[in-house]
Each structure stands twice: as C-alpha cells, then as structure tokens.
C-alpha cells in the first residue's frame, strides 16, 4: 500500500481516485482537511475497502510515526501543502508552517520508519515529493523553458516555502540515503480545482454573472497541464524514477492569462450561453496586479520523456473542454465549495476592485 498526504485537495484527490481505479493497491490518505481539503472530492470512495482517510497534520509526528508503522507503506507521496500564491502574500505564516516545518516533521517520521525496514524493503521504498515549477522563478519572454538544472530562485512566499521543502528532501536523500523523488510540475487544471485559482474562478464567476478578474495586463504566461496527466506522470516516476533525482512535468501549453480567459469564455458561450446572448467576455475586468507577479513559467519535460517515456494524454483543447464541462455537470460541488469561508476570501482578495 501507499500513503498519500493532502489527498483531499485538488491534485491529491485526482491522484487517489485514479490510483484506486487503476490498480489493486490500497491508499492511506492523510489530510488535515484545511479550507482546501474537500471530502466531496472523495465522495465516490465512500465505503471503499482500499481507501482509508485519516484527518491529521503532516507535522504531527505522534500521529504520523504510528500510522507508518501500522500500515507499512512501500511509498509516501507528499502532496499536502498550502498552495495558493495570493494567500501566501496575505499571510505567509501557514506556508512556512505546513510547507517547511510540516515537511521536516514528515521527513523525520518517514526516516524513522524507513530505517527500521529490512534492506530489501528499504531499497524498494520511495518518498515522492510533489513540488512546483514556481521554485525556478520567472522567465523572460525569449528564455528557454525550465530544465531540472535551472537555478532555484523563488519569488513568492509560497514558492520560497516550496523551494525550502525541496532542499530538505534533497538533504534527507544526500545525508541519510532516504530514496526520494522530487517533481516540479507546471500549472494544473481539471476537476475538483478550488475556485480561488484562475481557471475555476473564471468558470464560477462567469456563470454567476460576476466580473472575471484579470491581474494587470493579463499577459503573464503559465504552462498548463491537465491534472490527470500530472497524476499519470507521478505514477510513472514512482515506478521508474531514480532515487535522488528531480523530474520536471509539463505539457507544452504556454498561454497568456488573457488567452485562458477568452478560451473559457468561448467554451461557455458554446456550452451554456448567457440568457441575454451577450458573450461572457463582456464580464472581463482588469484589476490590480499581484505583488511580485512572476511573468512567465515554462517547463521543459524532456528528461521525463527521454528517461521514462512519459507523455501527456490531453492537449490543452481537449483538457479545457472536459474541465468546463465538468464544472457545468457538478453544480452541487460548485455551490458547496463557495461556502462562507470562500466568500470571506473573495471579499478580502478582490474587495478594492
Ligand atoms: P490544494 O491546496 O488543493 O490541496 C492541499 C491539500 O493539503 C488539502 O487537502 C489540505 O487539506 C491538505 N493539507 C494542507 N495542510 C496540511 C497539513 N498540515 N497536513 C495534512 N494535510 C494538509 O493543493 P493542490 O493544488 O492539490 O496541490 C497539491 C500539491 O501539488 C502541493 O504540494 C502543490 O505545491 C503542488 N503543485 C500544485 C500545482 C497546481 O497547479 N495546483 C502545480 C504544481 C505543484
Ligand atoms: O505553476 C504551478 C503553480 O500554479 C502551483 O505551484 C500553485 O500551487 C498553483 O496555485 C498555481 O499558481 P499560479 O499563481 O500560477 O495559479 P493561479 O491560478 O493563482 O494564477 C494563474 C495566473 O492567473 C497567474 O498569473 C495569476 C493570474 N490570476 C489569478 C487569479 C486567481 C488572475 O489574473 N486573476 C485571478 O483572479
């Protein structure tokens, strides 16, 4: 069996659902259920015999050490994190606590467990750390995409906290021999994406007749990957990656934010036209830019293709269409995530615009 942290969040939940659907290995899912953890993401697993959800903090060694000893996982996949850049600007403390201190405690609990395994099980064990392309900082328009050798130069409290956790993972491999794998993925999108992030925010705001907020000139570039392709890359790296290595994950889909907004609007015009027949793009509103906003991310995933043979299954066109359709097909999920706490966040982040 495997242990997943953060498996009630956006990517973690997609990973757990795909894992259980595609194999017969069980999952222990350790999640604190913060505002970003959503049990409705896992509703289809109610009563599933191979899924055990444990509500708890990755930083609580008194919880994590016995959990590892009891379930004896062959791998730990570490998704749990504070993940939203804008929240890290408003309040970096939680990011330091979970992403850095929490990862440290998790690594220590895993090291204690791993050191007690037999040599054969030690050699087969993997700690897969799910990180982000944001640790590489911002690219100029003409610069080559990030390779694994790109300097680590994070610019936001979020990316700095993820970079710090990457360094801890690297050191636990180098010093203690823990068989780690670290991944740097570009922007994900797809089902269960919390609507504080750009693409789901656009969909839910468009449908509600609200403004579609574009930070600054909207010409910042992100490199988008359908979440299920991220999950397939993680399964591939878990199975065949070399301990101590880092792998970039991306789908060669660089888009400006304005391109994203217009694509989402055009799909909604087609799939759910406004009652007054006006285009959803009429709701686009330029708002104050994010402080320290990184201009461009782009991932070179050539190492993963060359060494492990991974390729994404979706193009941006197929992935974004499925995503918009998923939100249209799940109005209850959308209504429930927009709870009181969500409304407080929207009020705080967008109030001056
Ligand atoms: P998310 O915010 O949707 O989910 C995070 C999950 O972690 C939630 O379920 C939350 O309850 C849980 N969690 C938070 N603090 C915890 C703690 N102390 N102990 C246990 N659980 C805790 O995040 P996501 O978008 O699914 O991202 C998952 C991982 O992937 C993160 O590490 C993130 O840095 C990384 N990543 C995300 C993207 C992206 O585009 N979303 C891209 C690349 C990498
Ligand atoms: O690159 C990987 C990262 O992608 C992950 O590590 C992060 O966890 C994830 O949140 C994401 O970070 P971004 O900051 O790129 O994603 P976000 O959806 O917040 O913003 C995408 C772009 O859209 C970014 O340039 C900011 C812009 N934006 C965002 C919001 C929420 C807007 O213009 N308006 C908005 O309202």
Coordinates of N, CA and C in Angstrom, one line a residue, residues 58-189:
X58 N 0.5 16.7 8.8 CA 1.8 16.0 8.4 C 2.8 16.4 9.4
X59 N 2.7 17.5 10.2 CA 3.7 17.9 11.2 C 3.5 17.2 12.5
X60 N 2.5 16.4 12.6 CA 2.3 15.7 13.9 C 2.9 14.3 13.9
X61 N 4.2 14.3 14.4 CA 4.9 13.0 14.4 C 4.3 11.9 15.2
X62 N 3.6 12.4 16.3 CA 2.9 11.4 17.2 C 1.8 10.7 16.4
X63 N 1.3 11.3 15.4 CA 0.3 10.7 14.6 C 0.9 9.9 13.4
X64 N 1.9 10.6 12.8 CA 2.4 10.0 11.5 C 3.3 8.8 11.8
X65 N 4.1 8.8 12.8 CA 5.0 7.6 13.0 C 4.2 6.3 13.3
X66 N 3.2 6.3 14.2 CA 2.5 5.1 14.3 C 1.6 4.7 13.1
X67 N 1.2 5.7 12.3 CA 0.5 5.4 11.1 C 1.3 4.7 10.1
X68 N 2.6 5.1 10.0 CA 3.5 4.4 9.1 C 3.8 3.0 9.6
X69 N 4.0 2.9 10.9 CA 4.4 1.6 11.5 C 3.2 0.6 11.3
X70 N 2.0 1.1 11.5 CA 0.8 0.3 11.4 C 0.5 -0.2 9.9
X71 N 0.7 0.7 9.0 CA 0.2 0.4 7.6 C 1.4 -0.1 6.7
X72 N 2.6 0.2 7.1 CA 3.8 -0.3 6.3 C 3.7 0.1 4.8
X73 N 3.6 1.3 4.5 CA 3.5 1.7 3.1 C 4.9 1.4 2.4
X74 N 4.8 1.1 1.1 CA 6.0 1.0 0.3 C 6.4 2.3 -0.3
X75 N 5.5 3.3 -0.2 CA 5.9 4.7 -0.7 C 5.0 5.7 0.0
X76 N 5.6 6.9 0.1 CA 4.8 8.1 0.6 C 4.8 9.1 -0.5
X77 N 3.6 9.6 -0.9 CA 3.5 10.6 -1.9 C 3.0 11.9 -1.2
X78 N 3.9 12.9 -1.3 CA 3.6 14.1 -0.4 C 3.1 15.3 -1.2
X79 N 1.7 15.4 -1.2 CA 1.0 16.5 -1.9 C 0.7 17.6 -0.9
X80 N 0.5 17.3 0.4 CA -0.1 18.3 1.3 C 0.8 19.6 1.3
X81 N 0.1 20.7 1.2 CA 0.8 22.0 1.2 C -0.3 23.1 1.3
X82 N 0.1 24.2 1.7 CA -0.6 25.5 1.4 C -0.2 25.8 0.0
X83 N -1.2 26.0 -0.9 CA -0.8 26.0 -2.4 C -1.2 27.3 -3.1
X84 N -1.8 28.3 -2.5 CA -2.3 29.5 -3.3 C -1.4 30.7 -3.1
X85 N -0.8 31.2 -4.1 CA 0.2 32.3 -4.1 C -0.5 33.5 -3.4
X86 N -1.7 33.9 -3.8 CA -2.3 35.1 -3.3 C -2.5 35.0 -1.8
X87 N -2.9 33.8 -1.3 CA -3.0 33.6 0.2 C -1.6 33.8 0.8
X88 N -0.6 33.3 0.2 CA 0.8 33.4 0.8 C 1.2 34.8 0.9
X89 N 0.7 35.7 0.0 CA 1.0 37.1 0.1 C 0.3 37.8 1.3
X90 N -1.0 37.4 1.5 CA -1.8 37.9 2.6 C -1.3 37.4 3.9
X91 N -0.8 36.1 4.0 CA -0.5 35.5 5.3 C 0.5 34.4 5.1
X92 N 1.8 34.7 5.1 CA 2.8 33.6 4.8 C 3.0 32.6 5.9
X93 N 2.5 32.9 7.1 CA 2.8 32.0 8.2 C 2.4 30.6 8.0
X94 N 1.2 30.3 7.5 CA 0.8 29.0 7.3 C 1.6 28.2 6.3
X95 N 2.2 29.0 5.4 CA 3.0 28.4 4.3 C 4.3 27.9 4.9
X96 N 4.9 28.7 5.8 CA 6.1 28.3 6.5 C 5.9 27.1 7.3
X97 N 4.8 27.1 8.0 CA 4.4 26.1 9.0 C 4.2 24.7 8.3
X98 N 3.3 24.7 7.3 CA 3.0 23.4 6.6 C 4.1 23.0 5.6
X99 N 4.4 24.0 4.8 CA 5.3 23.5 3.6 C 6.7 23.3 4.1
X100 N 7.2 24.0 5.1 CA 8.6 23.8 5.5 C 8.6 23.0 6.8
X101 N 8.0 23.5 7.9 CA 8.1 22.8 9.2 C 7.4 21.4 9.1
X102 N 6.2 21.4 8.4 CA 5.4 20.2 8.3 C 6.2 19.2 7.5
X103 N 6.8 19.6 6.4 CA 7.6 18.7 5.6 C 8.8 18.1 6.4
X104 N 9.4 19.0 7.2 CA 10.5 18.5 8.0 C 10.1 17.4 9.0
X105 N 8.9 17.6 9.6 CA 8.5 16.6 10.6 C 8.1 15.3 9.8
X106 N 7.5 15.5 8.7 CA 7.1 14.3 7.9 C 8.3 13.5 7.5
X107 N 9.3 14.2 7.0 CA 10.6 13.6 6.6 C 11.2 12.8 7.8
X108 N 11.2 13.4 9.0 CA 11.7 12.7 10.1 C 10.9 11.5 10.5
X109 N 9.6 11.6 10.4 CA 8.8 10.4 10.7 C 9.1 9.3 9.7
X110 N 9.2 9.7 8.4 CA 9.4 8.7 7.4 C 10.8 8.1 7.5
X111 N 11.8 8.9 7.9 CA 13.2 8.4 8.0 C 13.2 7.3 9.1
X112 N 12.5 7.6 10.3 CA 12.5 6.7 11.4 C 11.9 5.4 10.9
X113 N 10.8 5.4 10.2 CA 10.1 4.2 9.7 C 11.0 3.5 8.7
X114 N 11.6 4.2 7.8 CA 12.4 3.6 6.7 C 13.6 2.9 7.2
X115 N 14.3 3.6 8.2 CA 15.5 3.0 8.8 C 15.2 1.6 9.5
X116 N 14.0 1.4 9.9 CA 13.7 0.2 10.6 C 13.3 -1.0 9.6
X117 N 13.2 -0.6 8.3 CA 12.8 -1.7 7.4 C 13.9 -2.6 7.1
X118 N 13.6 -3.8 6.5 CA 14.7 -4.7 6.0 C 15.4 -4.0 4.9
X119 N 16.7 -4.5 4.6 CA 17.4 -3.8 3.5 C 16.6 -3.9 2.2
X120 N 15.9 -5.0 1.9 CA 15.2 -5.1 0.6 C 14.1 -4.1 0.6
X121 N 13.4 -4.0 1.7 CA 12.2 -3.0 1.7 C 12.7 -1.6 1.7
X122 N 13.9 -1.4 2.3 CA 14.5 0.0 2.3 C 14.8 0.4 0.9
X123 N 15.4 -0.6 0.1 CA 15.8 -0.3 -1.3 C 14.6 0.0 -2.1
X124 N 13.5 -0.7 -1.9 CA 12.3 -0.5 -2.7 C 11.5 0.7 -2.3
X125 N 11.7 1.3 -1.1 CA 10.8 2.4 -0.6 C 11.1 3.7 -1.4
X126 N 10.0 4.5 -1.6 CA 10.2 5.8 -2.2 C 9.4 6.9 -1.4
X127 N 10.0 8.0 -1.3 CA 9.4 9.2 -0.8 C 9.3 10.2 -2.0
X128 N 8.1 10.4 -2.5 CA 7.9 11.2 -3.7 C 7.3 12.6 -3.3
X129 N 8.1 13.6 -3.5 CA 7.8 15.0 -3.0 C 7.2 15.8 -4.2
X130 N 6.0 16.2 -4.1 CA 5.3 16.9 -5.2 C 5.6 18.4 -5.1
X131 N 6.4 18.9 -6.0 CA 6.8 20.3 -5.9 C 6.3 21.0 -7.2
X132 N 6.8 22.2 -7.4 CA 6.2 23.1 -8.4 C 7.3 23.8 -9.3
X133 N 6.9 24.2 -10.5 CA 7.8 24.9 -11.3 C 8.1 26.3 -10.8
X134 N 7.2 26.8 -9.8 CA 7.4 28.2 -9.3 C 8.7 28.4 -8.6
X135 N 9.4 27.3 -8.1 CA 10.6 27.4 -7.4 C 11.7 27.9 -8.3
X136 N 11.5 27.8 -9.7 CA 12.5 28.3 -10.6 C 12.4 29.8 -10.9
X137 N 11.4 30.5 -10.3 CA 11.3 31.9 -10.5 C 10.6 32.2 -11.8
X138 N 10.9 33.4 -12.4 CA 10.2 33.9 -13.6 C 11.2 33.9 -14.8
X139 N 10.6 33.6 -16.0 CA 11.4 33.6 -17.2 C 11.1 34.8 -18.1
X140 N 12.1 35.3 -18.8 CA 11.9 36.4 -19.8 C 11.1 35.7 -21.0
X141 N 10.5 36.6 -21.8 CA 9.7 36.1 -22.9 C 10.5 35.1 -23.9
X142 N 11.8 35.4 -24.1 CA 12.5 34.6 -25.1 C 13.4 33.5 -24.4
X143 N 13.4 33.4 -23.1 CA 14.3 32.4 -22.4 C 13.8 31.0 -22.6
X144 N 14.7 30.1 -22.6 CA 14.4 28.6 -22.7 C 13.6 28.2 -21.5
X145 N 12.8 27.2 -21.7 CA 11.9 26.6 -20.6 C 12.8 26.1 -19.5
X146 N 12.2 26.0 -18.3 CA 13.0 25.5 -17.1 C 13.4 24.0 -17.4
X147 N 14.7 23.7 -17.2 CA 15.1 22.3 -17.1 C 15.3 22.0 -15.6
X148 N 15.6 20.8 -15.3 CA 15.9 20.4 -13.9 C 17.1 21.1 -13.4
X149 N 18.0 21.6 -14.3 CA 19.2 22.3 -13.8 C 19.0 23.8 -13.6
X150 N 17.8 24.3 -13.8 CA 17.6 25.8 -13.7 C 17.8 26.2 -12.2
X151 N 18.4 27.3 -12.0 CA 18.6 27.8 -10.5 C 17.3 27.8 -9.8
X152 N 17.4 27.6 -8.5 CA 16.2 27.7 -7.7 C 16.1 29.2 -7.2
X153 N 15.2 30.0 -7.7 CA 15.1 31.4 -7.4 C 13.6 31.8 -7.2
X154 N 13.0 31.3 -6.1 CA 11.6 31.5 -5.9 C 11.3 33.0 -5.6
X155 N 10.2 33.5 -5.9 CA 9.8 34.9 -5.7 C 8.7 35.2 -4.8
X156 N 7.8 34.2 -4.5 CA 6.7 34.5 -3.6 C 6.9 33.7 -2.3
X157 N 6.2 34.1 -1.3 CA 6.3 33.3 0.0 C 5.9 31.8 -0.3
X158 N 4.9 31.6 -1.2 CA 4.5 30.2 -1.5 C 5.7 29.5 -2.1
X159 N 6.3 30.1 -3.2 CA 7.3 29.3 -3.9 C 8.6 29.2 -3.1
X160 N 8.9 30.2 -2.2 CA 10.0 30.1 -1.3 C 9.8 29.0 -0.3
X161 N 8.6 28.8 0.1 CA 8.4 27.7 1.1 C 8.5 26.4 0.4
X162 N 8.0 26.3 -0.8 CA 8.1 25.0 -1.6 C 9.6 24.7 -1.9
X163 N 10.4 25.8 -2.2 CA 11.8 25.6 -2.5 C 12.5 25.1 -1.3
X164 N 12.2 25.6 -0.1 CA 12.8 25.2 1.1 C 12.5 23.7 1.4
X165 N 11.2 23.3 1.1 CA 10.9 21.9 1.3 C 11.7 21.0 0.3
X166 N 11.9 21.5 -0.9 CA 12.7 20.7 -1.9 C 14.1 20.5 -1.3
X167 N 14.6 21.6 -0.7 CA 16.0 21.5 -0.2 C 16.1 20.4 0.9
X168 N 15.0 20.4 1.8 CA 15.0 19.5 2.9 C 15.0 18.0 2.3
X169 N 14.1 17.8 1.3 CA 14.0 16.5 0.7 C 15.4 16.1 0.1
X170 N 16.0 17.0 -0.6 CA 17.3 16.7 -1.2 C 18.3 16.3 -0.1
X171 N 18.3 17.1 1.0 CA 19.3 16.8 2.0 C 19.0 15.5 2.7
X172 N 17.7 15.1 2.9 CA 17.4 13.8 3.5 C 17.9 12.6 2.6
X173 N 17.9 12.9 1.3 CA 18.5 11.8 0.5 C 20.0 11.8 0.6
X174 N 20.6 13.0 0.5 CA 22.0 13.0 0.4 C 22.7 12.6 1.7
X175 N 22.1 13.0 2.8 CA 22.7 12.7 4.2 C 22.3 11.4 4.7
X176 N 21.0 11.0 4.6 CA 20.5 9.8 5.3 C 20.3 8.6 4.3
X177 N 20.3 9.0 3.0 CA 20.1 7.9 2.0 C 18.6 7.6 1.7
X178 N 17.7 8.4 2.2 CA 16.3 8.2 2.0 C 16.0 8.2 0.5
X179 N 15.3 7.2 -0.1 CA 15.1 7.2 -1.5 C 14.0 8.1 -2.0
X180 N 14.4 9.4 -2.3 CA 13.5 10.4 -2.6 C 13.4 10.6 -4.1
X181 N 12.2 11.2 -4.5 CA 12.0 11.6 -5.9 C 11.3 13.0 -5.7
X182 N 11.8 14.0 -6.5 CA 11.1 15.3 -6.4 C 10.6 15.7 -7.8
X183 N 9.4 16.2 -7.9 CA 8.8 16.6 -9.1 C 8.5 18.1 -9.1
X184 N 8.7 18.7 -10.3 CA 8.4 20.1 -10.5 C 7.4 20.2 -11.6
X185 N 6.1 20.4 -11.3 CA 5.1 20.5 -12.3 C 4.6 21.9 -12.5
X186 N 4.1 22.1 -13.7 CA 3.5 23.4 -14.1 C 2.1 23.5 -13.6
X187 N 1.4 24.6 -14.0 CA 0.0 24.8 -13.6 C -0.9 23.7 -14.0
X188 N -1.6 23.1 -13.0 CA -2.6 22.1 -13.3 C -4.0 22.7 -13.4
X189 N -4.9 22.0 -14.1 CA -6.3 22.4 -14.2 C -7.1 21.1 -14.4

